[in-house]
Each structure stands twice: as structure tokens, then as C-alpha cells.
PDB file of C-alpha atoms and ligand atoms in Angstrom:
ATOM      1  CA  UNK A   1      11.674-259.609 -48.694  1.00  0.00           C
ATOM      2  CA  UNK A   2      10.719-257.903 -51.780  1.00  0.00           C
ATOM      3  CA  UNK A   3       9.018-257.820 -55.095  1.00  0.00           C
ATOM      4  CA  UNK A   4      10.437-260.307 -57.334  1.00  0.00           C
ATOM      5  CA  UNK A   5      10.078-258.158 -60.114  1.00  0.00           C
ATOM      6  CA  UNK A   6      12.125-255.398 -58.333  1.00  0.00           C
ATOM      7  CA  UNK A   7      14.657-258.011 -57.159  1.00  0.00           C
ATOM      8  CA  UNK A   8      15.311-259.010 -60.612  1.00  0.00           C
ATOM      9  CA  UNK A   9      15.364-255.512 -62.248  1.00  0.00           C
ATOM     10  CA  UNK A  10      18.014-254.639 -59.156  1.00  0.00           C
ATOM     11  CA  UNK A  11      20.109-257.637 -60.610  1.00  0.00           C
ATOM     12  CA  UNK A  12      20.561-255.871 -63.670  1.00  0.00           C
ATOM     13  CA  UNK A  13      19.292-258.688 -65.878  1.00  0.00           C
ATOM     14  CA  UNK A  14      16.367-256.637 -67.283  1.00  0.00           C
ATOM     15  CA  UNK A  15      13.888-254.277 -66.615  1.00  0.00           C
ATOM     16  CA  UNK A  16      11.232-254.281 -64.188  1.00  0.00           C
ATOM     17  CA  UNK A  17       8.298-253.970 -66.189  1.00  0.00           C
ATOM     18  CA  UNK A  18       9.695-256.883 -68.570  1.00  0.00           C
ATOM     19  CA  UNK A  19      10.543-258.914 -65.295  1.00  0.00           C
ATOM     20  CA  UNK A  20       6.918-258.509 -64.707  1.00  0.00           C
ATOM     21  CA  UNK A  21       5.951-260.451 -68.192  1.00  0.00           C
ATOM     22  CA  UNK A  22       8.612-263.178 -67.444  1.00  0.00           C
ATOM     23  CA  UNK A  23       6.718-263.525 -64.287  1.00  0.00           C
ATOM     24  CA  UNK A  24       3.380-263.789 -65.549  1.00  0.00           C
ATOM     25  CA  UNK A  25       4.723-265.757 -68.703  1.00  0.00           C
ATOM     26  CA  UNK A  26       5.692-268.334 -65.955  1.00  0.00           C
ATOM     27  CA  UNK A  27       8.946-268.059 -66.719  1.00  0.00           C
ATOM     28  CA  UNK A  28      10.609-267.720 -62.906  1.00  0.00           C
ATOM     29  CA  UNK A  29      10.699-270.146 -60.670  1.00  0.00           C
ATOM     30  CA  UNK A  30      11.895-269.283 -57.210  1.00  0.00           C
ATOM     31  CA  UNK A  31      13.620-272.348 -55.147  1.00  0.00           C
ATOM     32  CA  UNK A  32      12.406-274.735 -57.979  1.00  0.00           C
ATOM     33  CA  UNK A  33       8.497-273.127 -57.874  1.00  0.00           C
ATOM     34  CA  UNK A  34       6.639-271.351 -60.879  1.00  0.00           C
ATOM     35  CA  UNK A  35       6.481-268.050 -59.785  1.00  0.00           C
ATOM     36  CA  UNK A  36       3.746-265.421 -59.295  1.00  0.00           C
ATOM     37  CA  UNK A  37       3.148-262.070 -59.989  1.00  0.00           C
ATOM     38  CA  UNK A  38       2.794-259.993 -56.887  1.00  0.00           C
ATOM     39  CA  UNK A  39       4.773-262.108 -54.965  1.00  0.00           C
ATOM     40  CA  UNK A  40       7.763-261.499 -52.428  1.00  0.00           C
ATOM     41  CA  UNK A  41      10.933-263.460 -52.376  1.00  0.00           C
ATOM     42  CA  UNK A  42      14.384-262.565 -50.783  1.00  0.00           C
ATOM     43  CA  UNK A  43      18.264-262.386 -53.289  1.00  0.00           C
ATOM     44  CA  UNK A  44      19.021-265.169 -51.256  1.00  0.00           C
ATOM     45  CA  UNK A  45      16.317-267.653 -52.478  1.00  0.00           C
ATOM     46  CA  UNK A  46      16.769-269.497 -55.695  1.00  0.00           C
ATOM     47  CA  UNK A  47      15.390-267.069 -58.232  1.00  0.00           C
ATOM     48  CA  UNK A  48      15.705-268.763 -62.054  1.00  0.00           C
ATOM     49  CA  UNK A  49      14.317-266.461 -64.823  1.00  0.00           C
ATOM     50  CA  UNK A  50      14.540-267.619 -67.975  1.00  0.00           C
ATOM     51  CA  UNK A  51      16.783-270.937 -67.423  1.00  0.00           C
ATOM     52  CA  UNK A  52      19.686-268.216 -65.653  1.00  0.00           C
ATOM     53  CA  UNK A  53      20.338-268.249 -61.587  1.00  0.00           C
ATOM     54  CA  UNK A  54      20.207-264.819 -60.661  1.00  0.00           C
ATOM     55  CA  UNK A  55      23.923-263.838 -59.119  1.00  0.00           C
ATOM     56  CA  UNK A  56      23.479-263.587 -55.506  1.00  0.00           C
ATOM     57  CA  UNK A  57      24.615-259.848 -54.691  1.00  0.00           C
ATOM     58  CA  UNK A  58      27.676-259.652 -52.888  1.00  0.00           C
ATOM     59  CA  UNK A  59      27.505-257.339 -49.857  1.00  0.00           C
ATOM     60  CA  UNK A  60      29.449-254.246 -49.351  1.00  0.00           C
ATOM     61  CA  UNK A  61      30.518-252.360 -46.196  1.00  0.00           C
ATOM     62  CA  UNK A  62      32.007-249.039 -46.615  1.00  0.00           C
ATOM     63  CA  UNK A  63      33.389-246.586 -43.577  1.00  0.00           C
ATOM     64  CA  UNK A  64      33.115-243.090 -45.390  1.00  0.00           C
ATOM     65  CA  UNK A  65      34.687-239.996 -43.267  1.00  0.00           C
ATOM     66  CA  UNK A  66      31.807-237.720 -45.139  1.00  0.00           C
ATOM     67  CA  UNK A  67      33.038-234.513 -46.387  1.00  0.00           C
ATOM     68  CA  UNK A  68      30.882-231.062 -45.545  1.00  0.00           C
ATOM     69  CA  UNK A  69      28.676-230.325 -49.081  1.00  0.00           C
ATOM     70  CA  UNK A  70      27.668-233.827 -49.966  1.00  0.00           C
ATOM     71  CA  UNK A  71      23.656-234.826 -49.193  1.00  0.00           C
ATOM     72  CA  UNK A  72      22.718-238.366 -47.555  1.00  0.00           C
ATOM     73  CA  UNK A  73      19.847-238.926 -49.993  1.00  0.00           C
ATOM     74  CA  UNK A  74      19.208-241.294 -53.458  1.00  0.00           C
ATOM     75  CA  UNK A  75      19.020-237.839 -55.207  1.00  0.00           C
ATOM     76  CA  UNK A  76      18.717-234.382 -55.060  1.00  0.00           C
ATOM     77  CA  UNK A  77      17.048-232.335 -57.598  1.00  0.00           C
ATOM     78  CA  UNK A  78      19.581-229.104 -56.933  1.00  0.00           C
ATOM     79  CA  UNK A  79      22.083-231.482 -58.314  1.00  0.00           C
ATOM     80  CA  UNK A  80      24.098-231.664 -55.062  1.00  0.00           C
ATOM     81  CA  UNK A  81      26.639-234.306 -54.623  1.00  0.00           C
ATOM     82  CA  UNK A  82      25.066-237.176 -53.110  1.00  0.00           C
ATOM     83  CA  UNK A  83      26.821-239.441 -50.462  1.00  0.00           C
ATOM     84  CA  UNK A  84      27.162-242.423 -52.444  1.00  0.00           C
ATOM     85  CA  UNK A  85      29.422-240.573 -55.363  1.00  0.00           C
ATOM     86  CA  UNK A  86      31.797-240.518 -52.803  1.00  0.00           C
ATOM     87  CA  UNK A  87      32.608-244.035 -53.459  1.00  0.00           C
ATOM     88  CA  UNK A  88      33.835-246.153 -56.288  1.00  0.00           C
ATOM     89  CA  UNK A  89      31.667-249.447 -57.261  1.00  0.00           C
ATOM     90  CA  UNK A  90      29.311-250.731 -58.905  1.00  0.00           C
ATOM     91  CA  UNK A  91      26.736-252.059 -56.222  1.00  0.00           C
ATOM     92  CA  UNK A  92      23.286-250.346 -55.405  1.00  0.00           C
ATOM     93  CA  UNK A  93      24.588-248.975 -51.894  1.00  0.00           C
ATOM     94  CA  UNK A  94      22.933-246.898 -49.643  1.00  0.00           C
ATOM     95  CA  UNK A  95      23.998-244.631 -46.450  1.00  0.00           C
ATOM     96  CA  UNK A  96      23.117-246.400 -42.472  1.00  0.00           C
ATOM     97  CA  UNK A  97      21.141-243.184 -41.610  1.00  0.00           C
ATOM     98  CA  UNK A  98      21.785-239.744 -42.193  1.00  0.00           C
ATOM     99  CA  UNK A  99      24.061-236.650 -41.534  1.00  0.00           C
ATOM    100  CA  UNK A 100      23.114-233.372 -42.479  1.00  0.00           C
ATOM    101  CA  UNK A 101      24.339-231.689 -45.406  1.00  0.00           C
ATOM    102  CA  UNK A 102      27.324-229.610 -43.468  1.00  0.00           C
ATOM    103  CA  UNK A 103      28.023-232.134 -40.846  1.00  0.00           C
ATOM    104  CA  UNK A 104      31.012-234.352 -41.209  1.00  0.00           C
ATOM    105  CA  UNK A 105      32.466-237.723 -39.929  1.00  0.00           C
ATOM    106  CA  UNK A 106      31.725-241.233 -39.970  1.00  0.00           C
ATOM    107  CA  UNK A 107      28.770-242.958 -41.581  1.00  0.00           C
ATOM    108  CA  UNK A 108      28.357-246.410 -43.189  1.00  0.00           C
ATOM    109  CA  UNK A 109      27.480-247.153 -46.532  1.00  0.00           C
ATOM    110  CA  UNK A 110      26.525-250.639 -47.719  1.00  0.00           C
ATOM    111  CA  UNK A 111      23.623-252.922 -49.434  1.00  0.00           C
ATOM    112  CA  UNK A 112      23.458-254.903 -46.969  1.00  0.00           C
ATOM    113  CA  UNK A 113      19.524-254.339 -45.697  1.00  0.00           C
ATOM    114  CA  UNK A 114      19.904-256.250 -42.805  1.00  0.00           C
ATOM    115  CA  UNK A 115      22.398-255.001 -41.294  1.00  0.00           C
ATOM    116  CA  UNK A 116      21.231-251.470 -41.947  1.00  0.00           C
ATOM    117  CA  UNK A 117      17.855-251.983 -39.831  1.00  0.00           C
ATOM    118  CA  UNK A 118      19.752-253.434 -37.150  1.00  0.00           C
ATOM    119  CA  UNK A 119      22.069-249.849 -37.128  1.00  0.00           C
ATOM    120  CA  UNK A 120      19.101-247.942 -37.161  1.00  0.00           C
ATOM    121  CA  UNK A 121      16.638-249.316 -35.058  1.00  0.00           C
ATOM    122  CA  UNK A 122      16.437-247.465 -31.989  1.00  0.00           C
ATOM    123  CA  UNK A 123      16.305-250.547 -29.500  1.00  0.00           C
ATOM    124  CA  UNK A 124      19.823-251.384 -30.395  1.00  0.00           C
ATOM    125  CA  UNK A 125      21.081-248.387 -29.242  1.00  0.00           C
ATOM    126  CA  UNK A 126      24.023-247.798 -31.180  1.00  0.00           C
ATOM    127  CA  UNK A 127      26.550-245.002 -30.014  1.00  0.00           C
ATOM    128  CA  UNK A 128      27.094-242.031 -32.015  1.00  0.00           C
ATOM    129  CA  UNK A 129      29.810-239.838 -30.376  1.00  0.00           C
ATOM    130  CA  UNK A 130      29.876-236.235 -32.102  1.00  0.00           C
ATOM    131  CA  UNK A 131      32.214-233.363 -31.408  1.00  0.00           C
ATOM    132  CA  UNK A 132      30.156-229.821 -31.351  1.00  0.00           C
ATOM    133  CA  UNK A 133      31.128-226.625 -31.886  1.00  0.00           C
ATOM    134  CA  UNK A 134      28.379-224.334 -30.365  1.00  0.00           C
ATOM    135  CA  UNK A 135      27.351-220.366 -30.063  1.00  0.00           C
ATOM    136  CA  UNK A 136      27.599-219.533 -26.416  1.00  0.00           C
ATOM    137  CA  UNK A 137      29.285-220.733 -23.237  1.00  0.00           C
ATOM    138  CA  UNK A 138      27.512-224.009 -22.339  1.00  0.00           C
ATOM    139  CA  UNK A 139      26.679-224.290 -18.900  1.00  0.00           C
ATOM    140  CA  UNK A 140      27.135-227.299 -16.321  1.00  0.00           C
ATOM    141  CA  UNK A 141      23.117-227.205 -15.953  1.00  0.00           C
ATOM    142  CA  UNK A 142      22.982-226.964 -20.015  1.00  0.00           C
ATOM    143  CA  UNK A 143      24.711-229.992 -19.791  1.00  0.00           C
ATOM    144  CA  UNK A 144      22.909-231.675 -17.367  1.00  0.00           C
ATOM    145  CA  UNK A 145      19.827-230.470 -19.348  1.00  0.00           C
ATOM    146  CA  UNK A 146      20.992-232.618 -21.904  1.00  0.00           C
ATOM    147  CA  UNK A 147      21.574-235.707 -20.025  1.00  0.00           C
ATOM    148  CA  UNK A 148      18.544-235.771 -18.822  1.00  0.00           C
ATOM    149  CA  UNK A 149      17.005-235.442 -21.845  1.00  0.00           C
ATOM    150  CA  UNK A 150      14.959-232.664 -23.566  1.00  0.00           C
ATOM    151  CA  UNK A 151      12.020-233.230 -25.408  1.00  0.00           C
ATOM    152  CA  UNK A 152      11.116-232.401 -29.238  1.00  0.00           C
ATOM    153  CA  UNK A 153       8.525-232.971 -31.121  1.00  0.00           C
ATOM    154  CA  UNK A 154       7.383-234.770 -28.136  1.00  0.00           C
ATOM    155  CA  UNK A 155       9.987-236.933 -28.341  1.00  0.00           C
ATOM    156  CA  UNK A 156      12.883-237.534 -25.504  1.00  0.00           C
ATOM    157  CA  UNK A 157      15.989-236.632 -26.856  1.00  0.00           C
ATOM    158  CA  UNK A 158      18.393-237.783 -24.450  1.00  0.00           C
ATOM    159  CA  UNK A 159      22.396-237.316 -24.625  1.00  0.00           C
ATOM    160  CA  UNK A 160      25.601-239.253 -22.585  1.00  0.00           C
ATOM    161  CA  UNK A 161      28.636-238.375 -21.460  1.00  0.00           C
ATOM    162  CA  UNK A 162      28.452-234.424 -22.344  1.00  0.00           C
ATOM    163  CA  UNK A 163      31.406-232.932 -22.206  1.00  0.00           C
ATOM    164  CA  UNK A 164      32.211-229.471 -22.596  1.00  0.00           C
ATOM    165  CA  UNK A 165      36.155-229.270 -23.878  1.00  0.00           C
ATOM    166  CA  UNK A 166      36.844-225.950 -24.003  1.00  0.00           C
ATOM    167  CA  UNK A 167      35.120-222.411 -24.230  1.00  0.00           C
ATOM    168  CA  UNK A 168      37.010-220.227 -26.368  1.00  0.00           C
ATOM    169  CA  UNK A 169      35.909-216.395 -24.700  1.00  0.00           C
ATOM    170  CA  UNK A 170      37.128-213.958 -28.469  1.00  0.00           C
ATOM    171  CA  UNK A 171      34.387-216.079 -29.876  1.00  0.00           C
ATOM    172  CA  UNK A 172      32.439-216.931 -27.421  1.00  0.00           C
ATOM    173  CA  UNK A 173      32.061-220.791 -28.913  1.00  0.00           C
ATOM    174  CA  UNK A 174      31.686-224.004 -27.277  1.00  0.00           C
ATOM    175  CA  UNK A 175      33.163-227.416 -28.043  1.00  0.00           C
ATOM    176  CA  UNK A 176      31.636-230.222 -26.736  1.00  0.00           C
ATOM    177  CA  UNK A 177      31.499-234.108 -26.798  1.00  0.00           C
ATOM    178  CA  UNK A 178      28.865-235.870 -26.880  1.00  0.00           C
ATOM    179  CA  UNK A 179      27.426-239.226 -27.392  1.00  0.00           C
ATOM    180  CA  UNK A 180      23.820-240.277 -28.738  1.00  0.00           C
ATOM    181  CA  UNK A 181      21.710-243.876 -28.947  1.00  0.00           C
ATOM    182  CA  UNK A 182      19.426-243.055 -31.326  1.00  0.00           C
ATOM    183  CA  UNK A 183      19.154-241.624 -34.979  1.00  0.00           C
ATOM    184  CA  UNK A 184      16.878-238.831 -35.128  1.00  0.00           C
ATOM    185  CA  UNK A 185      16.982-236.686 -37.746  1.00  0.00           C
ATOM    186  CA  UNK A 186      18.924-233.279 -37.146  1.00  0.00           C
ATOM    187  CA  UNK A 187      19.106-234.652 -33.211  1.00  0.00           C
ATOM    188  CA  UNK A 188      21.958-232.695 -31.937  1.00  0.00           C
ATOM    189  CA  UNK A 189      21.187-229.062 -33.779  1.00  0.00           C
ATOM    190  CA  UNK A 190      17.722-229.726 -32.350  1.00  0.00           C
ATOM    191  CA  UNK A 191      19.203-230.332 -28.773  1.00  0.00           C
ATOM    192  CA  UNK A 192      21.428-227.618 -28.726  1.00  0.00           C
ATOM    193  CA  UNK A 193      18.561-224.825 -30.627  1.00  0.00           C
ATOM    194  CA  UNK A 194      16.741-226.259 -27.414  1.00  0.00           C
ATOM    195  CA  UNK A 195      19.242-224.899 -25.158  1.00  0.00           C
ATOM    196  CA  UNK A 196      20.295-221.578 -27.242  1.00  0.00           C
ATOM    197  CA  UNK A 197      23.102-222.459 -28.755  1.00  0.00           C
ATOM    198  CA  UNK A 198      23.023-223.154 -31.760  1.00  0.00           C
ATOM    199  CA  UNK A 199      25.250-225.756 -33.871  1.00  0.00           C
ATOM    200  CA  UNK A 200      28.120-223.653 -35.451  1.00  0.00           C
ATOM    201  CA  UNK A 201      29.937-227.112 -36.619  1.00  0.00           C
ATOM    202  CA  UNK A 202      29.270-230.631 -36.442  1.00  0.00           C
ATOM    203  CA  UNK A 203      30.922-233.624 -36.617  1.00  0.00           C
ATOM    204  CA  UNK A 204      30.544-237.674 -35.933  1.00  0.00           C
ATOM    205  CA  UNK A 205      33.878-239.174 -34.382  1.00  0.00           C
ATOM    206  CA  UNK A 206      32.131-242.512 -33.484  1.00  0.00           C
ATOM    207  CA  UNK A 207      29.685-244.573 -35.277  1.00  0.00           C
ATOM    208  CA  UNK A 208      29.036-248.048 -33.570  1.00  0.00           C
ATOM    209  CA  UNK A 209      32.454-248.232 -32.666  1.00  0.00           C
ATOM    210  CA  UNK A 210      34.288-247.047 -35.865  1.00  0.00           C
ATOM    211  CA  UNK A 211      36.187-244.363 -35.473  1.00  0.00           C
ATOM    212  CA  UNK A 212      37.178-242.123 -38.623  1.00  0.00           C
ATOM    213  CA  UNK A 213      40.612-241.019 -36.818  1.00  0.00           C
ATOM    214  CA  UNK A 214      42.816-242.797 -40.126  1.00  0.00           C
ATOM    215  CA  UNK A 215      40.299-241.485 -42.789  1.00  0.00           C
ATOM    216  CA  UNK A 216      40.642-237.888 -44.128  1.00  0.00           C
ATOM    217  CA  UNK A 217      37.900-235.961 -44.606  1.00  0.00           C
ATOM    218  CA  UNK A 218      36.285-238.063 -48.178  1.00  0.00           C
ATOM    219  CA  UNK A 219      38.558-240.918 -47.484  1.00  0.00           C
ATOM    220  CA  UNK A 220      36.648-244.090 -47.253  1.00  0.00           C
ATOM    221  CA  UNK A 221      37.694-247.914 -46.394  1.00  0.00           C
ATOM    222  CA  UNK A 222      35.853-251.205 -46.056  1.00  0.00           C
ATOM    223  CA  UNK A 223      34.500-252.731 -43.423  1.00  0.00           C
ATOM    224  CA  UNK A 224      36.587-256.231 -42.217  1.00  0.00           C
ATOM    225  CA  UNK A 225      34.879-259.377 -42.138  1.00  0.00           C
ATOM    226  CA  UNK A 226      35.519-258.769 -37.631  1.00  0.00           C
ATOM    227  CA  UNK A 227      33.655-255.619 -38.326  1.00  0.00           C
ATOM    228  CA  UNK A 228      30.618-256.547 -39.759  1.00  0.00           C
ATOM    229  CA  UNK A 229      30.447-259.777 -37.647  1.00  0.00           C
ATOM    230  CA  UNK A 230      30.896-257.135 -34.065  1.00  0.00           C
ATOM    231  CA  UNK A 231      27.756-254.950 -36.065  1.00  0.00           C
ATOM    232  CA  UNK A 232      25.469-257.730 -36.077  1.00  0.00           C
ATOM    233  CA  UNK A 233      26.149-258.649 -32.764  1.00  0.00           C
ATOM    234  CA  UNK A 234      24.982-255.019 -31.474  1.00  0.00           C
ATOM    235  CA  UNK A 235      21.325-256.838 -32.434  1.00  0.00           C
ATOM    236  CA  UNK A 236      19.401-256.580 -29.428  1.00  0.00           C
ATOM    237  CA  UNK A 237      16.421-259.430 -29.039  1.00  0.00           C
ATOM    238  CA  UNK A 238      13.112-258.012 -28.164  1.00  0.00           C
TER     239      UNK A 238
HETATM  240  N1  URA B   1      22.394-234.522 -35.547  1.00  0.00           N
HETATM  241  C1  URA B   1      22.279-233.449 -36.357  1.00  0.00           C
HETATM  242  O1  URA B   1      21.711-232.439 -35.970  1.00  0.00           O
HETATM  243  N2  URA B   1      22.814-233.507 -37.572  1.00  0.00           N
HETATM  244  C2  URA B   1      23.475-234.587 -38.050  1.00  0.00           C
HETATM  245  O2  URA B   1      23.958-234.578 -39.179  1.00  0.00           O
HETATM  246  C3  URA B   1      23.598-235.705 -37.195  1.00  0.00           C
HETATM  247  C4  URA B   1      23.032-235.641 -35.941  1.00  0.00           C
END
């Protein structure tokens, strides 16, 4: 639910401070009632303004293999490329969490709100494999360490499946697998500093299930229908 003025600005039909005098003018009506200024309402009610049905937004669902350089934010006032110039359209879409400016890999973009709280809230615990590159030989009880969870910020941070893939000794990096339920900001940097090693590279293989293996690096597709129908399903009911 949102502001019916904002709703209507986002629609493109006018602006929201002259949605706000159609409202108060009486001139919305939302599922056949005079509407109000202040009130909430949702793009899938029946919002009229001015005798016109405002186009229900159709919802997009993008799999974007993010290229290193490009920031997960609306904007950026170093005029940084911003994750959603990386794709062509026209809708108001926005980035299912975050990566990091330099990390890689898969990430969803889409304006569909719904579906974007389910992906990030932590109780559904979606999976979010990442391959590491590290400073430092990692350990068997670093990696344990990790499994068991290490707390920041008083917060558990808690990893699965860690697996260290190779060591390579000229210099001296790690490469590891992992796989995390939860989207904290700068999670696995802030795992690894933990441990004293820090992040060299980073990047997201997995995201809920979809993999970026046929993507290049900036290459995005869309979601199938199958797709988004399996993401809504990760809902967990509390
Ligand atoms: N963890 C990080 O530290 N950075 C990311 O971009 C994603 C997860």
C-alpha cells in the first residue's frame, strides 16, 4: 500500500503535487469511492482520476549477472553507474538487495514489491552461494568458525557448506564456496575481516536458485513465468 498521490505520479499520468489537487478536488475515486487525501491504496485497486483507469503496471523480473563498477543504489552523487542502467526498459525497477560495488554475479531486478520483501526477508531464508577469493590460507577451524557462525555488530552471521577449493601458495590466496541465508549488508567481507582474511574478490553464483552460469558478466535475461511462480513459493508462513 501506498500514497495515492505517489501511486499516481509513479503511473506517469502527472505529477505528484498536482495528483494531490485532483485528490482533494475529489476528482479520484478508488474502486468506485471519492477519494481522500492522505490516504493509501494499492496499483491493483481501481484508481480513476479524472474519468481515466490508471494502467495497472505490468511486472518485470530481470536476472542481471552484475558487472564489477556498477552501484546497487537509486543514485549516486559521484555519478557512478547505477545497477538499473544495466538494463533496457521503461519500468521503475529496483535491485532484490544489494552487492557491493566490486562484487559480481547474480542479483534480481524487478518492480515487483512483493516479491522483493519475500527475497529479502530473513525468515525465508533464501540461499546465496558466493565464490571467494581470500588473503591467506583458510584453515579447516576458519571454516568451521564460519559455520558456526561469528558474530558482528552483535549479530550472528552464520555460513553453510564452506568450502575451501583451492589454496594457491605464489599468492598465498584462498578460494572458497560458500553459501548464505540472509542479506546483510557487506556479510561475507565482514565474515572473512573476522577471520583475517580479507575479501580479495567476490562473487554471487547462486541467488534463490538462479544461477548466472549462461549470462556474461552485464548480460541480463528475464525471469519465466516457472521462475517467479518457484520465488513466491520460497514464502515462509510465520
Ligand atoms: N557480502 C558482501 O560482503 N558483499 C556483497 O556484495 C555481498 C555479500
Amino acid at each position: 500500500m501506498e500514497r495515492l498521490q505517489k501511486i499516481i505520479a509513479e503511473s506517469g499520468v502527472t505529477s505528484r503535487r498536482k495528483a494531490e489537487d485532483l485528490i482533494k478536488e475529489g476528482k479520484v475515486t478508488v474502486n468506485g469511492r471519492v477519494a481522500t487525501l492522505g490516504e493509501k491504496a494499492s496499483i491493483s485497486d481501481e484508481i480513476i482520476v479524472n474519468g481515466k483507469r490508471l494502467a495497472k503496471e505490468d511486472k518485470e523480473y530481470y536476472l542481471l549477472n552484475k558487472p564489477r563498477g556498477v552501484i546497487c543504489s537509486k543514485e549516486d552523487k559521484e555519478g557512478r553507474k547505477l545497477i538499473t542502467d544495466c538494463i533496457a526498459t521503461d519500468k521503475r525497477i529496483y535491485p532484490v538487495g544489494r552487492l557491493d560495488y566490486d562484487t559480481t554475479g547474480a542479483i534480481i531486478l524487478t518492480n515487483d514489491g512483493e516479491l522483493t520483501n519475500i527475497l529479502e526477508h530473513p525468515r525465508n531464508s533464501i540461499e546465496r552461494i558466493y565464490y571467494v577469493k581470500v588473503c591467506g590460507l583458510v584453515t579447516k577451524e576458519e571454516k568451521l568458525m564460519l559455520e558456526r557462525g561469528i558474530i558482528i555488530d552483535g549479530h550472528k552471521a552464520k555460513a553453510f557448506n564452506v568450502k575451501v577449493k583451492k589454496y594457491d601458495k605464489d599468492s598465498n590466496k584462498s578460494y572458497v564456496r560458500l553459501t548464505l541465508k540472509e542479506g546483510k549488508n557487506h556479510e561475507v567481507k565482514n565474515m572473512f575481516m573476522a577471520i583475517k582474511h580479507p575479501v580479495d574478490k567476490l562473487k554471487r553464483e547462486v541467488f534463490a536458485g538462479l544461477t548466472i552460469n549462461d549470462l556474461k558478466s552485464g548480460d541480463y535475461r528475464k525471469l519465466t513465468i516457472k521462475e517467479v511462480k518457484r520465488l513466491y513459493a520460497l514464502k515462509k508462513e510465520d
